Coordinates of C-alpha atoms in Angstrom, one line a residue:
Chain N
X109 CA 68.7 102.4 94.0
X110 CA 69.1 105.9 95.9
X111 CA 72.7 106.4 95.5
X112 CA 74.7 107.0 91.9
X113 CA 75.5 104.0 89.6
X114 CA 79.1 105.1 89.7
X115 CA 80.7 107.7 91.7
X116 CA 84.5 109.5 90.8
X117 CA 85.5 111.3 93.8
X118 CA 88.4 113.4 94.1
X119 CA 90.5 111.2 90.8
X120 CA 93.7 111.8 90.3
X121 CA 95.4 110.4 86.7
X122 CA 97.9 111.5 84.2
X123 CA 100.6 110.1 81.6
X124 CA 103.8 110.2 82.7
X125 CA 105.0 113.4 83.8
X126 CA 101.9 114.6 82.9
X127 CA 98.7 115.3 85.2
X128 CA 95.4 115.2 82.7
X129 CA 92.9 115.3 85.6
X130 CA 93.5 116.9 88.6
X131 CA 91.0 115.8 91.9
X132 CA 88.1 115.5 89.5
X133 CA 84.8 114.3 91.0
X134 CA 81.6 113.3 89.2
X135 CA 78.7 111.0 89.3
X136 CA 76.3 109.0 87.0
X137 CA 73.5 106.9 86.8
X138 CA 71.4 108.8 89.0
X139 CA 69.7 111.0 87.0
X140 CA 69.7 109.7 83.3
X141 CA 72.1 110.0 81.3
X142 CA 75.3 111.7 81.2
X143 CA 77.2 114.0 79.1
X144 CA 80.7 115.2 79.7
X145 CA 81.7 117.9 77.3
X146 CA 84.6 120.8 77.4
X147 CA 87.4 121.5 74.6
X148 CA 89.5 119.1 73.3
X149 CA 92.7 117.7 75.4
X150 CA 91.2 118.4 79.2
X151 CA 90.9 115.0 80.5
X152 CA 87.3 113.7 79.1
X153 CA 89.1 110.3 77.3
X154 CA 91.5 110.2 80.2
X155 CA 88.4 110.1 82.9
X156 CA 86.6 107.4 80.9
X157 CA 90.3 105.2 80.8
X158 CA 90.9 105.6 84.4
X159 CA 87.0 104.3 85.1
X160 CA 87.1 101.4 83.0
X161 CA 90.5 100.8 84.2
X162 CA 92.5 101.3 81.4
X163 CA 94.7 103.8 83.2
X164 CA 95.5 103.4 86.9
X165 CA 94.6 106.6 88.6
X166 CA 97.7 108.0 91.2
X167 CA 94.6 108.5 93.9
X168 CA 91.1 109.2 94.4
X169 CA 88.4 106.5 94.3
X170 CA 85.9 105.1 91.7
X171 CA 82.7 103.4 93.5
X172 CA 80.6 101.2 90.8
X173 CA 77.3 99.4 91.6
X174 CA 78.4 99.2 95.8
X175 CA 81.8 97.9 95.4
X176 CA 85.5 99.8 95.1
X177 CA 86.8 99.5 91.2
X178 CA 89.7 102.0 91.5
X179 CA 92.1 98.9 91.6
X180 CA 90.2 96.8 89.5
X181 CA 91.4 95.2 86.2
X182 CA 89.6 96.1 82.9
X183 CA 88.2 92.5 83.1
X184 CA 86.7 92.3 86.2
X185 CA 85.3 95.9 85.5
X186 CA 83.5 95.0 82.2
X187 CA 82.1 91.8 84.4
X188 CA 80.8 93.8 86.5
X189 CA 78.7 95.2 84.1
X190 CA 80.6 99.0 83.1
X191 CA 81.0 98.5 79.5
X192 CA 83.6 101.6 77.9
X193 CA 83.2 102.4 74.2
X194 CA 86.5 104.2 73.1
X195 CA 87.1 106.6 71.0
X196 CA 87.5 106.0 67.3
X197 CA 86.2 102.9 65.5
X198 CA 89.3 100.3 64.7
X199 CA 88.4 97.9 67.3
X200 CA 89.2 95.0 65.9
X201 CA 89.7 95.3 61.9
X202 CA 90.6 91.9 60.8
X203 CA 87.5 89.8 62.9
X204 CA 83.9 89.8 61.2
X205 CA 81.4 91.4 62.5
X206 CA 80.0 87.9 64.1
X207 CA 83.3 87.8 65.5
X208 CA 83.2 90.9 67.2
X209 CA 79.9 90.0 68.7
X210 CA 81.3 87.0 69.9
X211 CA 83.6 88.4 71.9
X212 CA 81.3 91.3 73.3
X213 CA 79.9 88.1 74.8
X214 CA 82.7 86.7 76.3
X215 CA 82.7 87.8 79.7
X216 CA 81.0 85.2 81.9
X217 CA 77.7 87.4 83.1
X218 CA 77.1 88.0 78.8
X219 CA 77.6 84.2 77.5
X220 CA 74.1 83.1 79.0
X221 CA 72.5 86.2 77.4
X222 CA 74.3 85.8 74.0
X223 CA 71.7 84.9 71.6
X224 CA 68.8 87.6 73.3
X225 CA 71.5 90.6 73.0
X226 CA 72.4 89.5 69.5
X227 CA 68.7 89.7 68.3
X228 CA 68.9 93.2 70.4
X229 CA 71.9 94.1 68.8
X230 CA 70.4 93.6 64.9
X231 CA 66.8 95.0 65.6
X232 CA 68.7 98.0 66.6
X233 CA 71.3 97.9 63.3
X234 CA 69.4 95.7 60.6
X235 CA 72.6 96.9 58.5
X236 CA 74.9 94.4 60.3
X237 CA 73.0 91.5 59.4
X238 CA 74.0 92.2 56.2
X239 CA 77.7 92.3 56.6
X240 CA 77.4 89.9 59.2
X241 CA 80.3 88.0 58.0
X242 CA 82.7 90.7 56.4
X243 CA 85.8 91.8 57.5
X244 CA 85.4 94.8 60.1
X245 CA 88.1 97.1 58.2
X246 CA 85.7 96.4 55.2
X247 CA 82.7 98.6 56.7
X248 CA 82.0 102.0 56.4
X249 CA 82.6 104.3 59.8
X250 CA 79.4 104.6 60.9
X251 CA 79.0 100.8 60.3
X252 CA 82.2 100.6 62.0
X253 CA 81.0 102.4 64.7
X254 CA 77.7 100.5 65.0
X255 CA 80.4 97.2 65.2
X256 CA 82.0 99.1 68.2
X257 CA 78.5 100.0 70.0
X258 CA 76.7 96.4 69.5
X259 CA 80.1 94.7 70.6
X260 CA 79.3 96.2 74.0
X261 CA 75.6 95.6 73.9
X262 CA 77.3 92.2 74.1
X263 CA 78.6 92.4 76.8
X264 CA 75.0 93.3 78.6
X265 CA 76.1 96.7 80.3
X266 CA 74.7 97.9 83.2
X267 CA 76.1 101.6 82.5
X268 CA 77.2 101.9 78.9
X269 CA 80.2 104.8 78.5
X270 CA 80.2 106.0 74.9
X271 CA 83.2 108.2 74.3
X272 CA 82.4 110.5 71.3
X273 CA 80.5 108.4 69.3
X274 CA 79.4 110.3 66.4
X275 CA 83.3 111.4 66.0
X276 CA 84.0 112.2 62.1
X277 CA 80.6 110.6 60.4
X278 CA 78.6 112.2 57.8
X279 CA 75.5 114.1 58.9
X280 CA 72.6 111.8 57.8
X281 CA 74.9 108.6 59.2
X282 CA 75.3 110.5 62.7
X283 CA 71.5 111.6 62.9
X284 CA 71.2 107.7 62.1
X285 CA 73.2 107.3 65.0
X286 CA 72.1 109.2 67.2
X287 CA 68.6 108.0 67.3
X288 CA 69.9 104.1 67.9
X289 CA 71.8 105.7 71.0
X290 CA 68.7 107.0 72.2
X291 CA 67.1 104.1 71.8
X292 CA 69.7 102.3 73.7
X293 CA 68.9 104.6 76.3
X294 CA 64.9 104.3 76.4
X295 CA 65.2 100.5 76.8
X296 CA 66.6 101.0 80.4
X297 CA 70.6 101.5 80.4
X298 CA 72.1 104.8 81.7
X299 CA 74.7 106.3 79.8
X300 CA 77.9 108.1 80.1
X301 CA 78.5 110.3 76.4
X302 CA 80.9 112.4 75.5
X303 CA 80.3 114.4 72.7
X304 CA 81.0 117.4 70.8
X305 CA 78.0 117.9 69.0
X306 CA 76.2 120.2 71.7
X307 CA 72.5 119.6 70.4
X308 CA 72.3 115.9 70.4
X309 CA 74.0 115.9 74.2
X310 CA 71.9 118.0 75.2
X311 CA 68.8 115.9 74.1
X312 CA 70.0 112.7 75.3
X313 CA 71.7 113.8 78.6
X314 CA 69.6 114.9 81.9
X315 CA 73.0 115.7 84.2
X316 CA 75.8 117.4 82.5
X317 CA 79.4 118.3 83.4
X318 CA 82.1 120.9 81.5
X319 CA 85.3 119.8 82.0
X320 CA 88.2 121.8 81.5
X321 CA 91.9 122.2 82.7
X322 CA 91.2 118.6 83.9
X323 CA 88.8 119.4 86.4
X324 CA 84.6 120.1 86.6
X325 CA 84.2 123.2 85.7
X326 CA 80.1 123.6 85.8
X327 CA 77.8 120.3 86.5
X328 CA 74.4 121.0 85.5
X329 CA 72.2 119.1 87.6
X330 CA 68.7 117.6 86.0
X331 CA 66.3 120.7 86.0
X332 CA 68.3 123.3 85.7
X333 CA 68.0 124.2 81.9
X334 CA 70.8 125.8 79.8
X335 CA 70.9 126.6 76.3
X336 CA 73.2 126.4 73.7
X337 CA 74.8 129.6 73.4
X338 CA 75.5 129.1 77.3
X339 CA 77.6 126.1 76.5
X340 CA 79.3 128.1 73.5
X341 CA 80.4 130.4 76.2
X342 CA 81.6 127.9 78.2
X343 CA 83.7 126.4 75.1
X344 CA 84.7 129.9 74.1
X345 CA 85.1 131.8 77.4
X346 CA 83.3 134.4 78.3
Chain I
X1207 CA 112.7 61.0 38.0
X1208 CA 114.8 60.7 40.7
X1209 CA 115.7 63.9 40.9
X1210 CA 111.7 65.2 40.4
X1211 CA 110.8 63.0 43.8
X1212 CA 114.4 63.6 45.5
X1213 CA 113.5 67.3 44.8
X1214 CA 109.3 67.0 46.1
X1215 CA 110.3 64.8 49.1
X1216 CA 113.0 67.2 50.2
X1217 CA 111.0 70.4 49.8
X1218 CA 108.5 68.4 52.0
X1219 CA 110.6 67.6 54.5
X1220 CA 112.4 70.6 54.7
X1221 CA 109.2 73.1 54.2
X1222 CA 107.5 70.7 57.3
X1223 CA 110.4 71.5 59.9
X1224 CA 110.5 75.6 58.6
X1225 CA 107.1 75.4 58.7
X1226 CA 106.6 73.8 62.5
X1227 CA 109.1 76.5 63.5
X1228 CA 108.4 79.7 62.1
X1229 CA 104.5 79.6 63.0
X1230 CA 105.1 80.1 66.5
X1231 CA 107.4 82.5 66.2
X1232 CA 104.8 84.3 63.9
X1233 CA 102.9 83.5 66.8
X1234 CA 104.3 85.6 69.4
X1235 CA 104.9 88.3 67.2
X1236 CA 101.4 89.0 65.9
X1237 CA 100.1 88.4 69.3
X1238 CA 102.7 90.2 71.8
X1239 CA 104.7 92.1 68.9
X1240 CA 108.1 91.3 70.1
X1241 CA 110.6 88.6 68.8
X1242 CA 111.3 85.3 70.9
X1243 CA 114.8 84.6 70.1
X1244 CA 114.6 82.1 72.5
X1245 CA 112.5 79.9 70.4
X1246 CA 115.4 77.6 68.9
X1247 CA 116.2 77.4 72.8
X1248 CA 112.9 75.5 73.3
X1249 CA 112.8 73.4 70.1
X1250 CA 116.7 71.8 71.8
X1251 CA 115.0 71.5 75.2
X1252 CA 111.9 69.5 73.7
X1253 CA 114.2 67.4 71.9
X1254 CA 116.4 66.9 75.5
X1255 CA 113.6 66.6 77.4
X1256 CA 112.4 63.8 75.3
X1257 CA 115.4 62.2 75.5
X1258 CA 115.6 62.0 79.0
X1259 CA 112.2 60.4 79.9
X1260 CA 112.8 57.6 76.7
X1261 CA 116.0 57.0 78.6
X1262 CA 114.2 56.7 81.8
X1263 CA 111.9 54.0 80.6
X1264 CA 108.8 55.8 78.9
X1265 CA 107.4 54.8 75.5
X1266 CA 107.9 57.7 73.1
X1267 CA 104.3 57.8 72.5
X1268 CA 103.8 59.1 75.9
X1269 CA 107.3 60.8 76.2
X1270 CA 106.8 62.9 73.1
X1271 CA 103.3 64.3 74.1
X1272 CA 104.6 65.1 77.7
X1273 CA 107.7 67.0 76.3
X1274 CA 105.8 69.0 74.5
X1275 CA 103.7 69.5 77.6
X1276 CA 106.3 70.3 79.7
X1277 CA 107.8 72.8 76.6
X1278 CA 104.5 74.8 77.0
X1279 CA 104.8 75.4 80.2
X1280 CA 108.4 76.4 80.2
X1281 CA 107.2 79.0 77.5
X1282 CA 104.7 80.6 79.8
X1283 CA 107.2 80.9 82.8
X1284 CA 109.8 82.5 80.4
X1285 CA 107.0 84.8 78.9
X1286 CA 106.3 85.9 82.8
X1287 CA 109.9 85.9 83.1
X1288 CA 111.4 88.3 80.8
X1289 CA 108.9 89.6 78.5
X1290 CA 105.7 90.4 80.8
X1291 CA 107.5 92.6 83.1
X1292 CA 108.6 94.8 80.2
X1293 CA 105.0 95.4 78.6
X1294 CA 104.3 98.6 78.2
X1295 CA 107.9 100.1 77.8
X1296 CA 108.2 102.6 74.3
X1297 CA 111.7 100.2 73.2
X1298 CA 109.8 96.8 74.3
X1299 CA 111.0 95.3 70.8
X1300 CA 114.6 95.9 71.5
X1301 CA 114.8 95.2 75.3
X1302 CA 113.1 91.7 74.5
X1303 CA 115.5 90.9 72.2
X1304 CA 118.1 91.1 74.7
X1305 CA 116.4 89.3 77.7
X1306 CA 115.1 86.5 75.6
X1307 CA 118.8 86.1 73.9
X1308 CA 119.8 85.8 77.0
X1309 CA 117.4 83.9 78.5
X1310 CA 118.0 81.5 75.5
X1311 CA 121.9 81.7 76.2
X1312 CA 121.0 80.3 79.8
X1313 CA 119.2 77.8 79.0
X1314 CA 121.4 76.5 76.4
X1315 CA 124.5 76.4 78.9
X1316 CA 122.0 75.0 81.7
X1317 CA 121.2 72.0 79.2
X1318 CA 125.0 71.6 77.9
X1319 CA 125.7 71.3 82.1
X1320 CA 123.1 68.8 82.4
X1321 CA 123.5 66.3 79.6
X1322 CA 126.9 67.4 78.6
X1323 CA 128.3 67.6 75.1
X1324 CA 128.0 63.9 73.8
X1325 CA 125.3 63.9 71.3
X1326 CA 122.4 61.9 71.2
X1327 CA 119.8 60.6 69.2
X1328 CA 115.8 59.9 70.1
X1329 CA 114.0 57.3 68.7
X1330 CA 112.3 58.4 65.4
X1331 CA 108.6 58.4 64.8
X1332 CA 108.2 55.4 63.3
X1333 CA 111.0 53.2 62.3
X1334 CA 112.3 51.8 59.1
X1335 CA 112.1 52.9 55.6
X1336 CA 110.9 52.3 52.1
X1337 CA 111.8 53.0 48.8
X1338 CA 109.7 56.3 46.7
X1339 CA 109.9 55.6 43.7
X1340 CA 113.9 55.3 42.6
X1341 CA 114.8 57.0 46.2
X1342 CA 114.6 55.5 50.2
X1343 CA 113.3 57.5 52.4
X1344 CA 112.4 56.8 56.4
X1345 CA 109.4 56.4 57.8
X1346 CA 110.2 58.8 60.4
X1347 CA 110.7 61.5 57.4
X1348 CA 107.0 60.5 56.2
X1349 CA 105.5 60.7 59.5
X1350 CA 106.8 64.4 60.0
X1351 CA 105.4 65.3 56.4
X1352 CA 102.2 64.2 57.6
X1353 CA 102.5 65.0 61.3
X1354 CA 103.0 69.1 60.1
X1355 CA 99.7 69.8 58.0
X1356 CA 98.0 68.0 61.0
X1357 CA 99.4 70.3 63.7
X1358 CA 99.3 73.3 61.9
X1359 CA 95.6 72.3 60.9
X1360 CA 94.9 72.0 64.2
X1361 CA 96.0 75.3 65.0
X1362 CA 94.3 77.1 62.3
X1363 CA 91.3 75.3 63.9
X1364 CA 91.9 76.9 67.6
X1365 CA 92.6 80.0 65.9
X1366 CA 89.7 80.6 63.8
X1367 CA 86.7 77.9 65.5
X1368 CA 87.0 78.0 69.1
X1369 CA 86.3 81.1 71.8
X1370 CA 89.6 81.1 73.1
X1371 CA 91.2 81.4 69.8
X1372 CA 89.3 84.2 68.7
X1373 CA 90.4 86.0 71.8
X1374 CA 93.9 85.3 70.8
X1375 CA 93.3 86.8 67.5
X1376 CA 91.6 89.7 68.9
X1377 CA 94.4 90.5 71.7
X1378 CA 96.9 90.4 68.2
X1379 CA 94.7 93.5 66.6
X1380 CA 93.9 95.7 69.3
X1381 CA 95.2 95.2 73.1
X1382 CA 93.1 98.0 74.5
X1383 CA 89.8 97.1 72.9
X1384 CA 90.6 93.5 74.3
X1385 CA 90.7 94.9 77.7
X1386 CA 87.5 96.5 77.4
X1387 CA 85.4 93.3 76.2
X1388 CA 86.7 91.9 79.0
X1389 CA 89.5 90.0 78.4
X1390 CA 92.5 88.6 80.2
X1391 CA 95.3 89.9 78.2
X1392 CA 98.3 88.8 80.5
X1393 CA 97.2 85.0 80.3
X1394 CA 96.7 85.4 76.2
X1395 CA 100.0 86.6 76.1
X1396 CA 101.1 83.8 78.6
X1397 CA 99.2 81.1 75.4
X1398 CA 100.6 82.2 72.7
X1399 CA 104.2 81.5 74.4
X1400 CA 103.1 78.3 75.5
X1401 CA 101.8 77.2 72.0
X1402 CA 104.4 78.6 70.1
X1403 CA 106.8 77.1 72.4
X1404 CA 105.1 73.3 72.3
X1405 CA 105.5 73.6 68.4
X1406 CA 108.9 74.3 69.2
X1407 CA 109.3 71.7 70.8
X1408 CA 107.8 69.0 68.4
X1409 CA 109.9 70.2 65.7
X1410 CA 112.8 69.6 68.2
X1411 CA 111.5 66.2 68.7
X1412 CA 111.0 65.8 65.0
X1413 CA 114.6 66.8 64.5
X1414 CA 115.8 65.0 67.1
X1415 CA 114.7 61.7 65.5
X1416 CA 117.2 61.5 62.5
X1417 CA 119.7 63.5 63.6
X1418 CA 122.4 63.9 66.3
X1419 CA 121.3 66.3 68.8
X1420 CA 123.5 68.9 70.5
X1421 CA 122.5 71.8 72.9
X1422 CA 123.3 74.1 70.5
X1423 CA 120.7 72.5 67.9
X1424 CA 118.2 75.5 68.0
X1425 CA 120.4 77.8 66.8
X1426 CA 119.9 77.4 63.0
X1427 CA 116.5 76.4 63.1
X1428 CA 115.6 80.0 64.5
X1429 CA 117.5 81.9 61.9
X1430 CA 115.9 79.9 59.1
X1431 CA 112.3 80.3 61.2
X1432 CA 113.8 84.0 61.2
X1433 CA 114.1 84.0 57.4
X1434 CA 111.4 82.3 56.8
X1435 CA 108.8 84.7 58.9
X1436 CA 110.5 88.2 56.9
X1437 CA 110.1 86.3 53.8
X1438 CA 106.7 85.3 54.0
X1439 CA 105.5 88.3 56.3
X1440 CA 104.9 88.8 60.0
X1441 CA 101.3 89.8 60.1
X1442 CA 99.6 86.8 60.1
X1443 CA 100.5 82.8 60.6
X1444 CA 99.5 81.9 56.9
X1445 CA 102.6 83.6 55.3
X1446 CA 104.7 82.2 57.1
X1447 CA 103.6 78.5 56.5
X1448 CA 103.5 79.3 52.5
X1449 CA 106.7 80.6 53.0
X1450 CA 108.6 77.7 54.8
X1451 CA 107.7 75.5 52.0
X1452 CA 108.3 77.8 49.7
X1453 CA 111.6 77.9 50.7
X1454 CA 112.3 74.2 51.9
X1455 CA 111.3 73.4 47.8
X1456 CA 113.5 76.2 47.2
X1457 CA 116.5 74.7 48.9
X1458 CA 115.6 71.0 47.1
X1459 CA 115.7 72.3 43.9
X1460 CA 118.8 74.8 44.2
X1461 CA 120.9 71.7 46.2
X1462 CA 119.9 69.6 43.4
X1463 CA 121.0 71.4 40.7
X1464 CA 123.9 73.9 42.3
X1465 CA 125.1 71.8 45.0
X1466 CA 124.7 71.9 48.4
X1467 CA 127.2 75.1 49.3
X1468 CA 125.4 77.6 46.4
X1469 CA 121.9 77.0 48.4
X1470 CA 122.1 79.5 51.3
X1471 CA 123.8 82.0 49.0
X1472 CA 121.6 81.7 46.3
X1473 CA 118.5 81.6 49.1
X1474 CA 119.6 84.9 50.7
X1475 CA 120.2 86.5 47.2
X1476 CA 116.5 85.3 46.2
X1477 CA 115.8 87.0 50.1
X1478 CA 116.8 90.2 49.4
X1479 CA 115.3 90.7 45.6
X1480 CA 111.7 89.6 47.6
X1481 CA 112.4 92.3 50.0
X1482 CA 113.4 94.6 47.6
X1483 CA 109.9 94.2 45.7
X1484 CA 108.0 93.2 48.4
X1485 CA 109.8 94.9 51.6
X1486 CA 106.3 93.5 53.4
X1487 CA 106.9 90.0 53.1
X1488 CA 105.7 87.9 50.0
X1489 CA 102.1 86.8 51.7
X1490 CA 101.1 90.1 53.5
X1491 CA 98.0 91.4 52.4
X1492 CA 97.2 94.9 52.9
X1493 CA 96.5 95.4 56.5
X1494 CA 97.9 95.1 60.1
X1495 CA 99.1 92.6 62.5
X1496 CA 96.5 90.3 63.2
X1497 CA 96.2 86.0 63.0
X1498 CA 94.8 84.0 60.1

């Protein structure tokens, strides 16, 4: 494929009153992975809603995999393949973890695959074998948030969105973490990832964008190399 | 000993039609979060409906089922009706309050226009009685006692064994997260209606079997479902069904030994010390709305 995976052009979407992002325009699945970053508040969660069609944008156009999605329900957008990780791990507390899987696997393109991604899903987190059957509220965050990632490996995702998902965990759980994500990555499915932690974005991502007042602020295409305290100053201002 | 099995077979009896009624109003409220108080509305329009296709010739073991068919469906129209459109608003609790009051009001008129005041009766169950023990009871009586555990059990089944049932216990815990594994929240929301508006419906049928029916028969079963879901807790279906037999042993014993007039007084005064203690409900574990 020549063209991006998925392509935001010119998106407009807000609450209310509000406008969060304002003509924002980005692309992925092109070159690697990639990672959205910027301050807290300016439209990163509110991009990866409108895509996966949790939020109707007021205009622009999302484009994934060839066809038009900016209308598109959340259903018919996850069986198309564009699987959304929110933010935050209390998915579903009161299902078991085998529950949870089950349902990644309930759109109609995942059922056939159900038993292949499940193996998938526990080579890549033995832990949940062993809690296989406990109450989701019962596990620890970064369990939790293992629950959250291998329900959408479920659902057999085509471009995987991971919206911050090292938020709050300890730092030997995250580093944990953070290698299974690049390991998701390695076995063939491009990512979208937003994340604070500069480092680990940096080393996963290949195309990066800054977001801030709603908008791109600096995309930094595959090649072009940046370091950290460049992005500090970005966060900080200059 | 009469008064041990008048006591056991009215708690039964009682705790069965609580029971039948306040799981599907449970029902809606862990899955949509709003109140149906048109759900005495459906349990008078099951019992009608039933009435009318016996009277047109059918067998009741083929007008029951198709009442409570029909009931289902009338459930998922007035879910699309008056509660669907409003998904989404801040005061969505309140505002369904009001449309489904009213669209119970409605219906209530509509059926009192239709069949008109006269009461009437269905046939029960199964007919005749026998004697338990020192006291007569009917058959019918013993067939809902029995009928209950059955439907509930089959709806702990759905719940808990089957694909579809997961979903609706997933949509119940986190409506966002549903949408994002893909699935269709409008017509979950459309199920549980329906569902809770078939059990509805059989306990109208049930009722409808041994006493006169009027079209304003749902009113008191929906307070005492009403009671009956605070008392055992909203969060999940299992409270509730402890909680109607709680209560329908409750009312046997206090109407045996204080007489039938101390019963709702002495209920509602037994209400408010479990709400005192336990403002939660008596069978609400520590956790969220959700379905088990």
């Amino acid at each position: 494929m020549t063209g991006p995976m998925l392509s935001v052009s010119e998106l407009t979407a807000g609450y209310g009153r509000i406008t969060v992002l304002d003509k924002i325009s980005i692309e992925a699945g092109r070159f690697g992975n990639v990672g959205l970053f910027g301050p807290n508040g300016h439209g990163k969660t509110t991009l990866l809603r409108a895509v996966s069609g949790l939020l109707k944008p007021r205009q622009g156009r999302i484009v994934f995999d060839g066809e038009d999605i900016t209308e598109a329900t959340s259903r018919a957008i996850v069986k198309k393949g564009l699987i959304h990780v929110p933010q935050g791990n209390t998915l579903f507390p009161d299902l078991s973890i085998a529950d949870c899987m089950a349902l990644g696997a309930y759109s109609p393109r995942a059922r056939p695959l159900e038993d292949e991604n499940r193996e998938k899903v526990l080579a890549l987190f033995p832990k949940l074998r062993e809690r296989w059957r406990q109450r989701v509220a019962t596990l620890s965050g970064g369990e939790r948030q293992m629950v959250s990632i291998g329900t959408a490996l479920m659902s057999h995702p085509k471009l995987l969105i991971l919206d911050e998902p090292t938020l709050g965990l300890a730092p030997k759980i995250k580093d944990e973490l953070c290698r299974s994500v690049l390991e998701i990555s390695k076995s063939g499915v491009p990512l979208i990832v937003v994340e604070q932690d500069v480092e680990f974005l940096l080393e996963l991502s290949q195309h990066l964008y800054f977001l801030n007042h709603g908008q791109v602020e600096t995309e930094i295409k595959p090649g072009e190399s940046l370091g950290h305290s460049e992005i500090m100053a970005m966060y900080f201002g200059h | 000993m009469g008064g041990t099995a008048d006591i056991l077979f009215g708690g039964l009896f009682q705790g069965s039609l609580y029971a039948m009624m306040a799981v599907g109003l449970a029902l809606v409220w862990t899955t949509i979060g709003v109140f149906n108080f048109s759900h005495g509305v459906f349990m008078m329009l099951g019992a009608y409906f039933a009435w009318q296709l016996v009277t047109w010739g059918l067998p009741p073991f083929l007008a029951f089922p198709l009442s409570v068919l029909a009931m289902a469906g009338m459930g998922w129209v007035l879910q699309a009706s008056v509660v669907r459109p409003l998904i989404g608003r801040s005061n969505l609790v309140l505002v369904v309050v009001i449309t489904t009051l009213a669209a119970g009001s409605l219906i209530e008129n509509g059926a009192l226009e239709v069949w008109g005041p006269r009461s009437k009766q269905i046939p029960p169950l199964v007919s005749g009685n026998v004697m338990l023990g020192s006291i007569g009871v009917s058959l019918h009586q013993i067939a809902i006692i029995l009928v209950t555990p059955l439907a509930l059990g089959a709806l702990w089944l759905f719940l808990n064994r089957t694909r579809l049932g997961l979903a609706l216990r997933a949509v119940a815990q986190n409506e966002d997260a549903s949408r994002l594994v893909g699935l269709n929240v409008t017509m979950l929301y459309g199920l549980s209606f329906g569902i809770a508006a078939a059990l509805a419906a059989l306990a109208g049928i049930f009722l409808g079997g041994y006493r006169f029916m009027s079209p304003v028969m749902g009113v008191d079963p929906l307070l005492k479902a009403l009671i009956v879901v605070v008392f055992g807790g909203i969060s999940s279906i299992s409270g509730p069904i402890y909680a109607a037999y709680l209560i329908g042993f409750f009312e046997a014993i206090a109407s045996y030994y204080f007489g039938l007039y101390w019963t709702p007084a002495l209920l509602f005064a037994a209400l408010i010390l479990t709400l005192m203690v336990k403002p939660e409900g008596l069978f609400t574990p520590n956790r969220s709305r959700g379905l088990a």
